[in-house]
XYZ file of C-alpha atoms in Angstrom:
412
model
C 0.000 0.000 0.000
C 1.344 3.293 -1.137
C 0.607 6.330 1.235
C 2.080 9.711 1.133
C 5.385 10.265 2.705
C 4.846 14.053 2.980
C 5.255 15.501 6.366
C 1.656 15.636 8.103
C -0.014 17.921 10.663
C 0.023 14.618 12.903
C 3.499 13.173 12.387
C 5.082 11.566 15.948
C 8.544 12.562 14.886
C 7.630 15.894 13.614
C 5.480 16.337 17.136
C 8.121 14.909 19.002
C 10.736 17.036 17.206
C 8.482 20.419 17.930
C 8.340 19.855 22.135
C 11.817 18.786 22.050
C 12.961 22.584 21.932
C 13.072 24.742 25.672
C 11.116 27.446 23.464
C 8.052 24.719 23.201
C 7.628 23.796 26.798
C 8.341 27.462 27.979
C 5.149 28.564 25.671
C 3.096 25.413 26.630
C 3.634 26.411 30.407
C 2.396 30.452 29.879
C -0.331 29.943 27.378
C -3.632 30.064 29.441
C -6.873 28.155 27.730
C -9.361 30.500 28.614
C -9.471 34.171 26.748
C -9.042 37.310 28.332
C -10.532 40.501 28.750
C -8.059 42.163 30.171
C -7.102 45.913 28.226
C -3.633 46.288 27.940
C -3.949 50.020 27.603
C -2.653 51.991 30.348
C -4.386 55.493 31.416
C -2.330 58.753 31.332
C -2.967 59.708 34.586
C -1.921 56.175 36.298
C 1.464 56.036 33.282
C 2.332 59.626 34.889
C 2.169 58.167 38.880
C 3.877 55.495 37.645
C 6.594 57.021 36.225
C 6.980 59.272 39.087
C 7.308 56.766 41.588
C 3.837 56.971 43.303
C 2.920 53.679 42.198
C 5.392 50.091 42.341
C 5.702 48.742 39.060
C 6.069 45.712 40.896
C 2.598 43.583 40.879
C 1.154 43.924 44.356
C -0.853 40.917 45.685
C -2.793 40.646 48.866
C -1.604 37.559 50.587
C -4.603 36.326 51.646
C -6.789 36.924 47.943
C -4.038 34.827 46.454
C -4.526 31.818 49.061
C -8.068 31.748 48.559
C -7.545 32.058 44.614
C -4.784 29.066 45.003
C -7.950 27.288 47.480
C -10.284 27.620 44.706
C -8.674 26.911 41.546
C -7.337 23.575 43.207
C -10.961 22.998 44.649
C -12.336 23.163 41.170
C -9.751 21.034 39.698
C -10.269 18.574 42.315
C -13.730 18.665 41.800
C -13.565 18.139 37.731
C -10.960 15.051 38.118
C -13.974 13.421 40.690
C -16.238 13.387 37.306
C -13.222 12.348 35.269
C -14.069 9.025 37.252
C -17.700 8.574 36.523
C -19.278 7.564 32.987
C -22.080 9.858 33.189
C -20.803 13.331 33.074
C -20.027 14.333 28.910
C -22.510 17.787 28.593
C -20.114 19.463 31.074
C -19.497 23.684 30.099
C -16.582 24.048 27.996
C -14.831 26.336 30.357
C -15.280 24.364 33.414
C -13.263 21.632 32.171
C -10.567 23.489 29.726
C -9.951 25.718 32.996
C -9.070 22.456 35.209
C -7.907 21.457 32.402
C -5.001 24.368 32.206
C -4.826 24.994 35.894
C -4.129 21.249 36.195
C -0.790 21.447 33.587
C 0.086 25.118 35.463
C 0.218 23.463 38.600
C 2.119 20.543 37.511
C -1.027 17.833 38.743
C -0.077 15.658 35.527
C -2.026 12.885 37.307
C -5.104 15.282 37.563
C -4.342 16.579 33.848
C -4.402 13.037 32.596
C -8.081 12.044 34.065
C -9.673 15.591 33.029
C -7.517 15.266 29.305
C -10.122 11.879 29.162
C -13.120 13.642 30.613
C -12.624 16.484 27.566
C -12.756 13.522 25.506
C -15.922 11.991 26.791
C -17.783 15.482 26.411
C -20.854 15.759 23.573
C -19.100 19.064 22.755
C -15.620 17.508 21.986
C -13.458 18.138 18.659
C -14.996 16.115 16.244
C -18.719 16.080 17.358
C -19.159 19.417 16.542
C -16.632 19.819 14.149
C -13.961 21.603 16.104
C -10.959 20.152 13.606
C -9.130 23.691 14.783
C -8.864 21.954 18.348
C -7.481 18.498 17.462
C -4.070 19.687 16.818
C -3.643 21.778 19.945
C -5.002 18.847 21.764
C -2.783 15.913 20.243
C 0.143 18.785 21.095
C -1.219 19.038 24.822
C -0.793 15.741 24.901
C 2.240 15.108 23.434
C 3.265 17.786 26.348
C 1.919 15.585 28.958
C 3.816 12.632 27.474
C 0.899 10.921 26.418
C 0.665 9.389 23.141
C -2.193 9.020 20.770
C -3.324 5.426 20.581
C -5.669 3.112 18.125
C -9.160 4.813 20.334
C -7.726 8.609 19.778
C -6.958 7.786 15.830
C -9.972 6.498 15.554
C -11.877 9.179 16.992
C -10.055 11.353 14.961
C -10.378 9.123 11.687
C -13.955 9.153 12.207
C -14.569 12.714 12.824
C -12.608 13.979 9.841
C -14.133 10.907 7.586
C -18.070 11.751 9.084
C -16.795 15.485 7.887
C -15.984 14.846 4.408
C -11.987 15.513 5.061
C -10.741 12.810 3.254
C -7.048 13.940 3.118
C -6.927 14.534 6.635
C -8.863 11.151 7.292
C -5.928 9.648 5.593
C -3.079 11.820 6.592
C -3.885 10.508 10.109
C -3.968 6.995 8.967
C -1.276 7.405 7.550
C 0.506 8.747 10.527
C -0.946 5.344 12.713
C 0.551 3.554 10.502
C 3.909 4.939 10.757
C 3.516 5.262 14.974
C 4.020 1.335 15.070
C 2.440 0.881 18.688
C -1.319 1.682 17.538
C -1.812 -0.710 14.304
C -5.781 0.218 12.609
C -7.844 -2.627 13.875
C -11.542 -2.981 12.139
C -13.224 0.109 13.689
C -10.504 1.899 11.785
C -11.548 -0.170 8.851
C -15.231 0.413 8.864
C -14.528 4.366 9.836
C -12.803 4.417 6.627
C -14.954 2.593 4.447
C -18.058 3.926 5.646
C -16.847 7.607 4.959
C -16.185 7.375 1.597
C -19.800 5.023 1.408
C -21.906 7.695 2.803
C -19.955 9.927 0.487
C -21.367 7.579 -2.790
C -17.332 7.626 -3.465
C -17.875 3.992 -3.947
C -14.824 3.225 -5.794
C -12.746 4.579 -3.351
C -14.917 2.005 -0.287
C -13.983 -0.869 -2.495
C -10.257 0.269 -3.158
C -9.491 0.626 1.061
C -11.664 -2.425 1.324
C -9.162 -4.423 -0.651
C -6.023 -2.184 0.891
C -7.277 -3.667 4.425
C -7.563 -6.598 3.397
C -3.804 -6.751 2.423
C -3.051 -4.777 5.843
C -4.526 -8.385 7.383
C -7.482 -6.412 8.906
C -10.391 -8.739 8.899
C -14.451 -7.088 8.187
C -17.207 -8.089 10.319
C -20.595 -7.386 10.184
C -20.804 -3.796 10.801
C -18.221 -3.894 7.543
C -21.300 -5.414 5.092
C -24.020 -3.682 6.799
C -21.879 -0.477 5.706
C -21.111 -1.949 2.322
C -24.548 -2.959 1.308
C -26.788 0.905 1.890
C -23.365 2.357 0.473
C -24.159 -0.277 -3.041
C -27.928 0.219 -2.570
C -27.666 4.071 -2.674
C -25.596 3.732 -5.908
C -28.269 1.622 -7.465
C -25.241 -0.855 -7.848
C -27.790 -4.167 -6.952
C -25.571 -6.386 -8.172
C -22.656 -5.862 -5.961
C -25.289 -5.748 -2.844
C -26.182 -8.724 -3.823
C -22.765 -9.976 -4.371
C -21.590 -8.902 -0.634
C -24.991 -10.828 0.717
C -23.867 -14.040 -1.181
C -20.304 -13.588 0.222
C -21.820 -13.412 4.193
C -23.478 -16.350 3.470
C -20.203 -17.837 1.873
C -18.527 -17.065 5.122
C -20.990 -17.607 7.404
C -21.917 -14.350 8.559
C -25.042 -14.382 9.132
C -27.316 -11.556 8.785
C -28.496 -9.826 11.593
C -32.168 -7.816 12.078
C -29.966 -4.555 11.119
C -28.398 -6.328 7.989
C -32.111 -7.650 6.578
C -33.390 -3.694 7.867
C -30.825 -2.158 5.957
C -31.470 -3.915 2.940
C -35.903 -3.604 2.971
C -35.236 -0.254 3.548
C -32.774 -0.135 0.492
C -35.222 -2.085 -1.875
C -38.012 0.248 -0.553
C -36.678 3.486 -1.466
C -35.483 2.162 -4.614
C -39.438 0.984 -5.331
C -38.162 -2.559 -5.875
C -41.152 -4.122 -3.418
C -41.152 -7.513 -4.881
C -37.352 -7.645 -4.161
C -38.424 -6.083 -0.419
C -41.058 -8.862 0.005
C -38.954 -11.599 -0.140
C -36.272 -10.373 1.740
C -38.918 -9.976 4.266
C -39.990 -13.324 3.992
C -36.708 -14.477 4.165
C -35.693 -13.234 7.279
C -39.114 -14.261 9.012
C -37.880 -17.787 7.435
C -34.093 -17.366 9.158
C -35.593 -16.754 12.305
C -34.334 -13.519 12.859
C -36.941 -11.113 14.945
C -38.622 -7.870 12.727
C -38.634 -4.606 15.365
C -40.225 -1.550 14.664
C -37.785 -0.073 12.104
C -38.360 -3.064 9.675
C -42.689 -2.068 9.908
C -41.533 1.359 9.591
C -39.657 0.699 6.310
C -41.887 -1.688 4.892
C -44.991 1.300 5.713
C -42.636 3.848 4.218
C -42.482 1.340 0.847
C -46.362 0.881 0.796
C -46.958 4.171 1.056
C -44.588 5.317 -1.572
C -46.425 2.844 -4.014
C -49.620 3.714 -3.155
C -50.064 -0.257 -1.539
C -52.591 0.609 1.378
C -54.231 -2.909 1.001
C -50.045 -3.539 2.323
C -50.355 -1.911 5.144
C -52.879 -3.115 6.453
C -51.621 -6.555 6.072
C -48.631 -4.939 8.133
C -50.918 -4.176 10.711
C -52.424 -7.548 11.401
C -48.760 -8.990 11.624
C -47.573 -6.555 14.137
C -51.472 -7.205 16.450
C -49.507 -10.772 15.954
C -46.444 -10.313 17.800
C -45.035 -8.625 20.753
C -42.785 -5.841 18.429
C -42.359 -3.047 20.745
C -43.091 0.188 18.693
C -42.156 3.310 19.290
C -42.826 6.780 18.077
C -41.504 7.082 14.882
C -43.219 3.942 13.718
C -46.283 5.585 14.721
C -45.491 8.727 12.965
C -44.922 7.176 9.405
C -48.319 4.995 9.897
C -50.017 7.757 10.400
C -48.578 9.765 7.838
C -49.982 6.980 5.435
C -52.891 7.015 6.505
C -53.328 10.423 6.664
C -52.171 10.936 2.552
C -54.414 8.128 2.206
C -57.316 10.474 3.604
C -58.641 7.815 6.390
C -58.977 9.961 9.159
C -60.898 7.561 10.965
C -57.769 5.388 11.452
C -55.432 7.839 12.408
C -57.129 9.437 14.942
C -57.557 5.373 16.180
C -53.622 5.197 15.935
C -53.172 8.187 17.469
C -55.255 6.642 20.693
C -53.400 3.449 20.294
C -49.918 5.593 20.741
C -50.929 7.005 24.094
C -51.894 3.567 24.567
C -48.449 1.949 24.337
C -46.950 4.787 26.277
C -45.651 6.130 22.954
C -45.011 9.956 23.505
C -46.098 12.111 20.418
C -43.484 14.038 18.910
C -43.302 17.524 16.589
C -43.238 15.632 13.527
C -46.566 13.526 15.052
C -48.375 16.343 15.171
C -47.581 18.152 12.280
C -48.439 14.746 10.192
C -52.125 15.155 11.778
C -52.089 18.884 11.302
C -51.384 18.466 7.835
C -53.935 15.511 7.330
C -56.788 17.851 9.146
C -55.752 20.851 7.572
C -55.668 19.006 3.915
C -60.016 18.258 4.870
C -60.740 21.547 5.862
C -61.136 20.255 9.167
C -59.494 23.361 11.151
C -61.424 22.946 14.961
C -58.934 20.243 15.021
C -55.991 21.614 13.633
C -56.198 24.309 16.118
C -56.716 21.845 18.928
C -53.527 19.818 17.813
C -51.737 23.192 17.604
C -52.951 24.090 21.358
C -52.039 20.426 22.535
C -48.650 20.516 21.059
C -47.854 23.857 22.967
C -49.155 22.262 25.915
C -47.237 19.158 25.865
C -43.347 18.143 26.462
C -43.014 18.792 22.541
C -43.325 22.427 22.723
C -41.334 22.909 26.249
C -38.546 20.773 24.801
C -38.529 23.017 21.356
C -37.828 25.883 23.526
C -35.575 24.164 26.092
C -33.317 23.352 22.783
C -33.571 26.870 21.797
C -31.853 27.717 24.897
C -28.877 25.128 25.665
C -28.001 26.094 22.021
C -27.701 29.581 22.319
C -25.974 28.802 25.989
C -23.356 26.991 23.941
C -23.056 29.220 21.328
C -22.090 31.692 24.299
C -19.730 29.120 25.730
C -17.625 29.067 22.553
């Protein structure tokens, strides 16, 4: 396998050859993570006292404000390394933790530094998630700083972010640089990362090439690999080579799981192929493997498409059949056929049915039924929905997200 042997953002020698210098670690110790506000203008009237001796240009600090600041920053570190420990806290604030973070590596608490460096990880707001690329270098430095070394879970992470992000160069630049580390070799969530990037992408040709390139590398697929390969064929309209990867599962003896026969209904579906859906429905009833919710909800989505509503009601009796839990968005795209379809009478019976099985309606619930009312002329009830909606957790939670995004948005 031929890679590129230009010098990348992410190199370990050209990282290790960057901190090696005393001008690295003395500008790593003095840069603070948080911004400041500070003005670095100095009024004429305090430059004059100054000058004349009335005020120390030495910095003059009250013993007893600096203890208590020394108290509290090492309280609040303390207290961010306790979460480090605990699986549950990643929607911390972004300052809490980068400021524990830095007083942590200004205090020289590398133990501390290490467990809140893996709680920044953990966080929903981290790097990748939200697209922060800008951050992964200065973080992979950080840790370079705190002698820790990326291994195969931070190149993946990283892999996956840039690959979920379109960067393809960068996806492989990093690779690249795994490769060269030695000590963290890509195993087959690097594999799948990769293939599943450029699948998503419809850069199928470039799926099949690092498909074969892994293979080589002796990384073996499983079957998260062919439930990526087959959608990534299916949304090419390349059946034969879907059908081709099935064949080569069943070769192997992989067999399909209830994602792998969803994945591919839901592929036949879209593509209006419902003869081809039907028997791959049948086929998995006939394998024994369990339909849930999101096979109905594709095989609805089908029907509905082709205008089959004799279908699904035929999908209806099987589901009375069996103990399928259902869940919201199952409801919402039965009703939404049935509400094209113009049978009011039935949605408003599946709409009972939902409170029924504890199934909480959503936004898109009720503006399927506002738009199936509203399409009758039947506006007493549209207005009712509306007024229900506001009244419900649907509404609150709209405005709730309004709010934690523009509190992030501030955070940044």
């Amino acid at each position: 396998m031929q890679l590129s042997s230009k010098i990348r953002s992410f190199s370990r020698s050209a990282v290790q050859e960057h901190v090696s210098t005393r001008v690295y670690f003395r500008q790593v110790a003095s840069v603070s993570m948080t911004p400041t506000n500070c003005s670095t203008k100095v009024p004429k009237e305090r430059a004059k006292k100054t000058s004349s001796g009335l005020i120390s240009t030495r910095h003059q600090v009250d013993p007893k404000k600096e203890l208590s600041r020394i108290l509290r920053d090492d309280a609040a570190v303390k207290g961010v390394e306790r979460k480090a420990n605990s699986q549950k806290y990643n929607t911390l604030r972004p300052k809490t933790v980068l400021d524990a973070l830095d007083e942590a590596i200004k205090d020289n608490q590398w133990q501390s530094a290490l467990k809140i460096f893996h709680l920044l990880r953990k966080q929903h707001w981290c790097c990748c998630k939200l697209g922060r690329f800008d951050m992964v270098k200065r973080i992979v430095l950080e840790m370079s700083y705190l002698g820790v070394g990326c291994n195969t879970v931070t190149y993946n992470t990283i892999i996956d972010g840039y690959g979920k992000a379109g960067m393809f160069e960068e996806m492989e630049n990093v690779l690249a640089d795994m490769i060269e580390d030695g000590d963290s070799l890509p195993d087959v969530y690097t594999f799948n990362s990769i293939i599943g990037s450029y699948g998503n992408s419809g850069k199928t040709r470039k799926m099949e090439s690092w498909y074969e390139r892994f293979q080589v590398m002796g990384v073996q697929p499983n079957i998260t690999t062919f439930n990526i390969l087959i959608p990534s064929f299916g949304k090419a309209r390349m059946y034969k080579k879907m059908s081709s990867v099935i064949d080569f599962m069943e070769k192997r003896f992989f067999s399909p799981t209830t994602i792998t026969y969803n994945i591919l209904i839901e592929t036949f579906g879209k593509a209006g192929r419902i003869e081809k859906m039907d028997d791959v429905f049948r086929k998995m009833k006939y394998q024994g493997v369990k339909p849930n919710a999101i096979t109905y909800s594709s095989l609805v989505n089908a029907y509905n498409k082709a205008g089959l509503v004799v279908k699904i009601d035929s999908v209806l009796r099987q589901i009375v059949n069996t103990d399928v839990v259902l869940d919201t968005p199952f409801f919402n795209c039965i009703i939404n056929a049935y509400g094209e379809a113009g049978d009011l009478a039935t949605v408003k019976e599946l709409y009972i049915q939902m409170e029924e099985r504890k199934c909480k309606p959503d936004n898109i619930t009720f503006a399927t039924m506002i738009k199936a009312y509203a399409a009758h002329g039947i506006f007493d009830v549209v207005e009712e929905l509306k007024q229900q909606m506001i009244s419900t957790d649907v509404g609150k939670k709209r405005l709730y997200t309004k709010q934690n995004k523009k509190r992030q948005e501030e955070a940044y």
